[in-house]
Each structure stands twice: as C-alpha cells, then as structure tokens.
Amino acid sequence: QVQLQESGPGLVKPSQTLSLICTVSGDSINSGGYYYSWIRQPPGKVLEWIGYMHSSGTVYYIPSLKSRLTMSLDISENQVSLQLRSVTAADTAVYYCSRSRWPMGPWVVWGRGKLVTVSS
Amino acid sequence: EIVLTQSPGTLSLSPGQRATLSCRASQSVSNNYLAWYQQKRGQAPRLLIFGGSSRATGIPDRFTGSGSGTDFTLTISRLEPEDFAVYFCQQYGRSVTFGGGTKVEIK
C-alpha cells in the first residue's frame, strides 16, 4: 500500500526558501502515471491546492504562487520536492503531499502533513 | 475562481442522528466534479465522496453525496462516534477550490 511522508524544516525565516520533500513508499514514483500534488492548510483556514508534479515531469503551479514555486522529482530517491521562495508569514501552513490519477484530484492518498512556520 | 460556501458552520448533533451538510458553488461545477472529505484534528483529510455521489473505497454506506450544478449535499444517515469531525467539499471541475468546512460536533 502506497504511503507518502512529508519532511523538511518546521521553521523558516521570512524571505528565505521553504523546502519540503515527499517520500513515496510502497510504489515507484515513475510507475502508473500519477499526479503528485501539494496542498496546504494555514492554521484554522481553508485548504489550498498549490499545484502538481506528474510522474512524467509535467508540472502545474497555481498562478498566485507560480513566480515563487518549484516542484521536482527525484526518481532514484522516489521523492517529490517543493521549494517556495521569498516566504512570508502568510505561507505558514501544514503542507500535505497527495497522489491522484487525475491532475486536480480528488485525492485518496495523503501524507500526514508537515507544519511549516514562517517566523524570524 | 469557483467559491464554495458550506453551511452550517457547525452542526451539533447526537450519535444516531442524521446530519445534512450543504456545499453551494458560486458557479456550476462541471461534470459534478465535487468531492467531500472528512478531517479529524491533526490528521490528513480522508476522501469520502467523489463525482458528487460516488463513495470512495471503504466508505460506509451511511455517507451519501447528492446534488448537481451549484448545490451539493453530504448526508450522514446515522452518526457514529467516529463521524464527529470537520467535513470539506472540494470542486475539481475548474482548477481546485475547497469549501470552508462544516464541523460536526457532539451535542
């Protein structure tokens, strides 16, 4: 059974880069043509989908984050990574990695989430 | 952007009662691409319903999704103790947006 696990620093300073890794276990990341999405949830607020990385390498970022966001695949490590540059307090959230057969969900498989706080 | 408005914000009910949750979209959701999730404190969301009315694998039949266009409903026929949680709707017909959630709490 496939599992996703987010990892990375829990505290990032304003203006710096938030970097997270989603490690996939139980399946190979480049098999099956899945879309790996990142979804975030600021404390007490609504979920926000921020984009996907397809196992083929295709990416999509939501327009509001496109200028600051990079997603990538590491096939050898079976990982998907997220980098969000020039962060502010508004980027404080639980970041979830998820997997779907479709680019915009719905999502059955989710990681447990990683809380990232932006603060000096 | 399609805005999803969920109501009520909080539903206070007792185990065994019926819960009716609403999700209203600001524009028609194409192909009924509307999903419902359950989220418990400190956990990732769990997919319950997709395509407006199809249950995800392993979801008990007390959960029913219905509706079309701009008005969707999640019904829990008889609340079990493990059903007290927050429920979100999500549309994936045009980009992705989520509703603000309905908290189902024990009365």
mmCIF file with all atom_site columns, N, CA and C in Angstrom, chain A residues 89-116:
data_model
loop_
_atom_site.group_PDB
_atom_site.id
_atom_site.type_symbol
_atom_site.label_atom_id
_atom_site.label_alt_id
_atom_site.label_comp_id
_atom_site.label_asym_id
_atom_site.label_entity_id
_atom_site.label_seq_id
_atom_site.pdbx_PDB_ins_code
_atom_site.Cartn_x
_atom_site.Cartn_y
_atom_site.Cartn_z
_atom_site.occupancy
_atom_site.B_iso_or_equiv
_atom_site.pdbx_formal_charge
_atom_site.auth_seq_id
_atom_site.auth_comp_id
_atom_site.auth_asym_id
_atom_site.auth_atom_id
_atom_site.pdbx_PDB_model_num
ATOM 1  N N  . ALA A 1 89  ? 4.887  35.332 6.439   1.00 0.00 ? 89  ALA A N  1
ATOM 2  C CA . ALA A 1 89  ? 4.051  34.680 7.444   1.00 0.00 ? 89  ALA A CA 1
ATOM 3  C C  . ALA A 1 89  ? 2.802  34.044 6.824   1.00 0.00 ? 89  ALA A C  1
ATOM 4  N N  . ALA A 1 90  ? 2.354  34.593 5.706   1.00 0.00 ? 90  ALA A N  1
ATOM 5  C CA . ALA A 1 90  ? 1.169  34.055 5.028   1.00 0.00 ? 90  ALA A CA 1
ATOM 6  C C  . ALA A 1 90  ? 1.398  32.647 4.471   1.00 0.00 ? 90  ALA A C  1
ATOM 7  N N  . ASP A 1 91  ? 2.659  32.238 4.402   1.00 0.00 ? 91  ASP A N  1
ATOM 8  C CA . ASP A 1 91  ? 2.965  30.886 3.906   1.00 0.00 ? 91  ASP A CA 1
ATOM 9  C C  . ASP A 1 91  ? 3.008  29.861 5.030   1.00 0.00 ? 91  ASP A C  1
ATOM 10 N N  . THR A 1 92  ? 2.801  30.309 6.258   1.00 0.00 ? 92  THR A N  1
ATOM 11 C CA . THR A 1 92  ? 2.720  29.381 7.386   1.00 0.00 ? 92  THR A CA 1
ATOM 12 C C  . THR A 1 92  ? 1.512  28.470 7.203   1.00 0.00 ? 92  THR A C  1
ATOM 13 N N  . ALA A 1 93  ? 1.749  27.164 7.233   1.00 0.00 ? 93  ALA A N  1
ATOM 14 C CA . ALA A 1 93  ? 0.662  26.221 6.971   1.00 0.00 ? 93  ALA A CA 1
ATOM 15 C C  . ALA A 1 93  ? 1.144  24.795 7.231   1.00 0.00 ? 93  ALA A C  1
ATOM 16 N N  . VAL A 1 94  ? 0.190  23.883 7.303   1.00 0.00 ? 94  VAL A N  1
ATOM 17 C CA . VAL A 1 94  ? 0.506  22.464 7.188   1.00 0.00 ? 94  VAL A CA 1
ATOM 18 C C  . VAL A 1 94  ? 0.544  22.150 5.699   1.00 0.00 ? 94  VAL A C  1
ATOM 19 N N  . TYR A 1 95  ? 1.626  21.588 5.253   1.00 0.00 ? 95  TYR A N  1
ATOM 20 C CA . TYR A 1 95  ? 1.782  21.236 3.840   1.00 0.00 ? 95  TYR A CA 1
ATOM 21 C C  . TYR A 1 95  ? 1.597  19.723 3.685   1.00 0.00 ? 95  TYR A C  1
ATOM 22 N N  . TYR A 1 96  ? 0.658  19.362 2.813   1.00 0.00 ? 96  TYR A N  1
ATOM 23 C CA . TYR A 1 96  ? 0.368  17.961 2.537   1.00 0.00 ? 96  TYR A CA 1
ATOM 24 C C  . TYR A 1 96  ? 0.835  17.593 1.139   1.00 0.00 ? 96  TYR A C  1
ATOM 25 N N  . CYS A 1 97  ? 1.364  16.404 1.028   1.00 0.00 ? 97  CYS A N  1
ATOM 26 C CA . CYS A 1 97  ? 1.645  15.790 -0.261  1.00 0.00 ? 97  CYS A CA 1
ATOM 27 C C  . CYS A 1 97  ? 0.516  14.782 -0.516  1.00 0.00 ? 97  CYS A C  1
ATOM 28 N N  . SER A 1 98  ? 0.045  14.712 -1.754  1.00 0.00 ? 98  SER A N  1
ATOM 29 C CA . SER A 1 98  ? -1.039 13.780 -2.053  1.00 0.00 ? 98  SER A CA 1
ATOM 30 C C  . SER A 1 98  ? -0.865 13.222 -3.456  1.00 0.00 ? 98  SER A C  1
ATOM 31 N N  . ARG A 1 99  ? -1.565 12.133 -3.731  1.00 0.00 ? 99  ARG A N  1
ATOM 32 C CA . ARG A 1 99  ? -1.417 11.466 -5.019  1.00 0.00 ? 99  ARG A CA 1
ATOM 33 C C  . ARG A 1 99  ? -2.778 11.158 -5.620  1.00 0.00 ? 99  ARG A C  1
ATOM 34 N N  . SER A 1 100 ? -2.872 11.336 -6.939  1.00 0.00 ? 100 SER A N  1
ATOM 35 C CA . SER A 1 100 ? -4.132 11.051 -7.628  1.00 0.00 ? 100 SER A CA 1
ATOM 36 C C  . SER A 1 100 ? -3.856 10.610 -9.058  1.00 0.00 ? 100 SER A C  1
ATOM 37 N N  . ARG A 1 101 ? -4.824 9.922  -9.618  1.00 0.00 ? 101 ARG A N  1
ATOM 38 C CA . ARG A 1 101 ? -4.773 9.582  -11.048 1.00 0.00 ? 101 ARG A CA 1
ATOM 39 C C  . ARG A 1 101 ? -5.098 10.790 -11.914 1.00 0.00 ? 101 ARG A C  1
ATOM 40 N N  . TRP A 1 102 ? -5.664 11.824 -11.292 1.00 0.00 ? 102 TRP A N  1
ATOM 41 C CA . TRP A 1 102 ? -6.117 12.995 -12.054 1.00 0.00 ? 102 TRP A CA 1
ATOM 42 C C  . TRP A 1 102 ? -5.385 14.241 -11.573 1.00 0.00 ? 102 TRP A C  1
ATOM 43 N N  . PRO A 1 103 ? -5.215 15.211 -12.467 1.00 0.00 ? 103 PRO A N  1
ATOM 44 C CA . PRO A 1 103 ? -4.377 16.366 -12.112 1.00 0.00 ? 103 PRO A CA 1
ATOM 45 C C  . PRO A 1 103 ? -4.911 17.200 -10.960 1.00 0.00 ? 103 PRO A C  1
ATOM 46 N N  . MET A 1 104 ? -6.228 17.277 -10.821 1.00 0.00 ? 104 MET A N  1
ATOM 47 C CA . MET A 1 104 ? -6.783 18.147 -9.789  1.00 0.00 ? 104 MET A CA 1
ATOM 48 C C  . MET A 1 104 ? -7.588 17.384 -8.760  1.00 0.00 ? 104 MET A C  1
ATOM 49 N N  . GLY A 1 105 ? -7.213 16.140 -8.560  1.00 0.00 ? 105 GLY A N  1
ATOM 50 C CA . GLY A 1 105 ? -7.887 15.321 -7.576  1.00 0.00 ? 105 GLY A CA 1
ATOM 51 C C  . GLY A 1 105 ? -9.124 14.674 -8.151  1.00 0.00 ? 105 GLY A C  1
ATOM 52 N N  . PRO A 1 106 ? -9.908 14.061 -7.316  1.00 0.00 ? 106 PRO A N  1
ATOM 53 C CA . PRO A 1 106 ? -9.784 14.049 -5.858  1.00 0.00 ? 106 PRO A CA 1
ATOM 54 C C  . PRO A 1 106 ? -8.631 13.164 -5.391  1.00 0.00 ? 106 PRO A C  1
ATOM 55 N N  . TRP A 1 107 ? -8.290 13.297 -4.123  1.00 0.00 ? 107 TRP A N  1
ATOM 56 C CA . TRP A 1 107 ? -7.116 12.622 -3.585  1.00 0.00 ? 107 TRP A CA 1
ATOM 57 C C  . TRP A 1 107 ? -7.502 11.614 -2.512  1.00 0.00 ? 107 TRP A C  1
ATOM 58 N N  . VAL A 1 108 ? -7.102 10.377 -2.777  1.00 0.00 ? 108 VAL A N  1
ATOM 59 C CA . VAL A 1 108 ? -7.313 9.308  -1.820  1.00 0.00 ? 108 VAL A CA 1
ATOM 60 C C  . VAL A 1 108 ? -6.116 9.196  -0.885  1.00 0.00 ? 108 VAL A C  1
ATOM 61 N N  . VAL A 1 109 ? -4.918 9.302  -1.462  1.00 0.00 ? 109 VAL A N  1
ATOM 62 C CA . VAL A 1 109 ? -3.689 9.096  -0.699  1.00 0.00 ? 109 VAL A CA 1
ATOM 63 C C  . VAL A 1 109 ? -3.104 10.440 -0.298  1.00 0.00 ? 109 VAL A C  1
ATOM 64 N N  . TRP A 1 110 ? -2.881 10.592 0.991   1.00 0.00 ? 110 TRP A N  1
ATOM 65 C CA . TRP A 1 110 ? -2.314 11.810 1.549   1.00 0.00 ? 110 TRP A CA 1
ATOM 66 C C  . TRP A 1 110 ? -1.164 11.456 2.485   1.00 0.00 ? 110 TRP A C  1
ATOM 67 N N  . GLY A 1 111 ? -0.195 12.364 2.582   1.00 0.00 ? 111 GLY A N  1
ATOM 68 C CA . GLY A 1 111 ? 0.769  12.266 3.663   1.00 0.00 ? 111 GLY A CA 1
ATOM 69 C C  . GLY A 1 111 ? 0.139  12.785 4.947   1.00 0.00 ? 111 GLY A C  1
ATOM 70 N N  . ARG A 1 112 ? 0.882  12.672 6.027   1.00 0.00 ? 112 ARG A N  1
ATOM 71 C CA . ARG A 1 112 ? 0.346  13.134 7.318   1.00 0.00 ? 112 ARG A CA 1
ATOM 72 C C  . ARG A 1 112 ? 0.437  14.646 7.484   1.00 0.00 ? 112 ARG A C  1
ATOM 73 N N  . GLY A 1 113 ? 1.211  15.279 6.595   1.00 0.00 ? 113 GLY A N  1
ATOM 74 C CA . GLY A 1 113 ? 1.320  16.731 6.650   1.00 0.00 ? 113 GLY A CA 1
ATOM 75 C C  . GLY A 1 113 ? 2.522  17.186 7.453   1.00 0.00 ? 113 GLY A C  1
ATOM 76 N N  . LYS A 1 114 ? 3.051  18.344 7.089   1.00 0.00 ? 114 LYS A N  1
ATOM 77 C CA . LYS A 1 114 ? 4.194  18.934 7.783   1.00 0.00 ? 114 LYS A CA 1
ATOM 78 C C  . LYS A 1 114 ? 3.872  20.390 8.062   1.00 0.00 ? 114 LYS A C  1
ATOM 79 N N  . LEU A 1 115 ? 3.883  20.756 9.339   1.00 0.00 ? 115 LEU A N  1
ATOM 80 C CA . LEU A 1 115 ? 3.666  22.149 9.703   1.00 0.00 ? 115 LEU A CA 1
ATOM 81 C C  . LEU A 1 115 ? 4.948  22.937 9.473   1.00 0.00 ? 115 LEU A C  1
ATOM 82 N N  . VAL A 1 116 ? 4.826  23.990 8.670   1.00 0.00 ? 116 VAL A N  1
ATOM 83 C CA . VAL A 1 116 ? 5.942  24.896 8.436   1.00 0.00 ? 116 VAL A CA 1
ATOM 84 C C  . VAL A 1 116 ? 5.530  26.277 8.913   1.00 0.00 ? 116 VAL A C  1
#
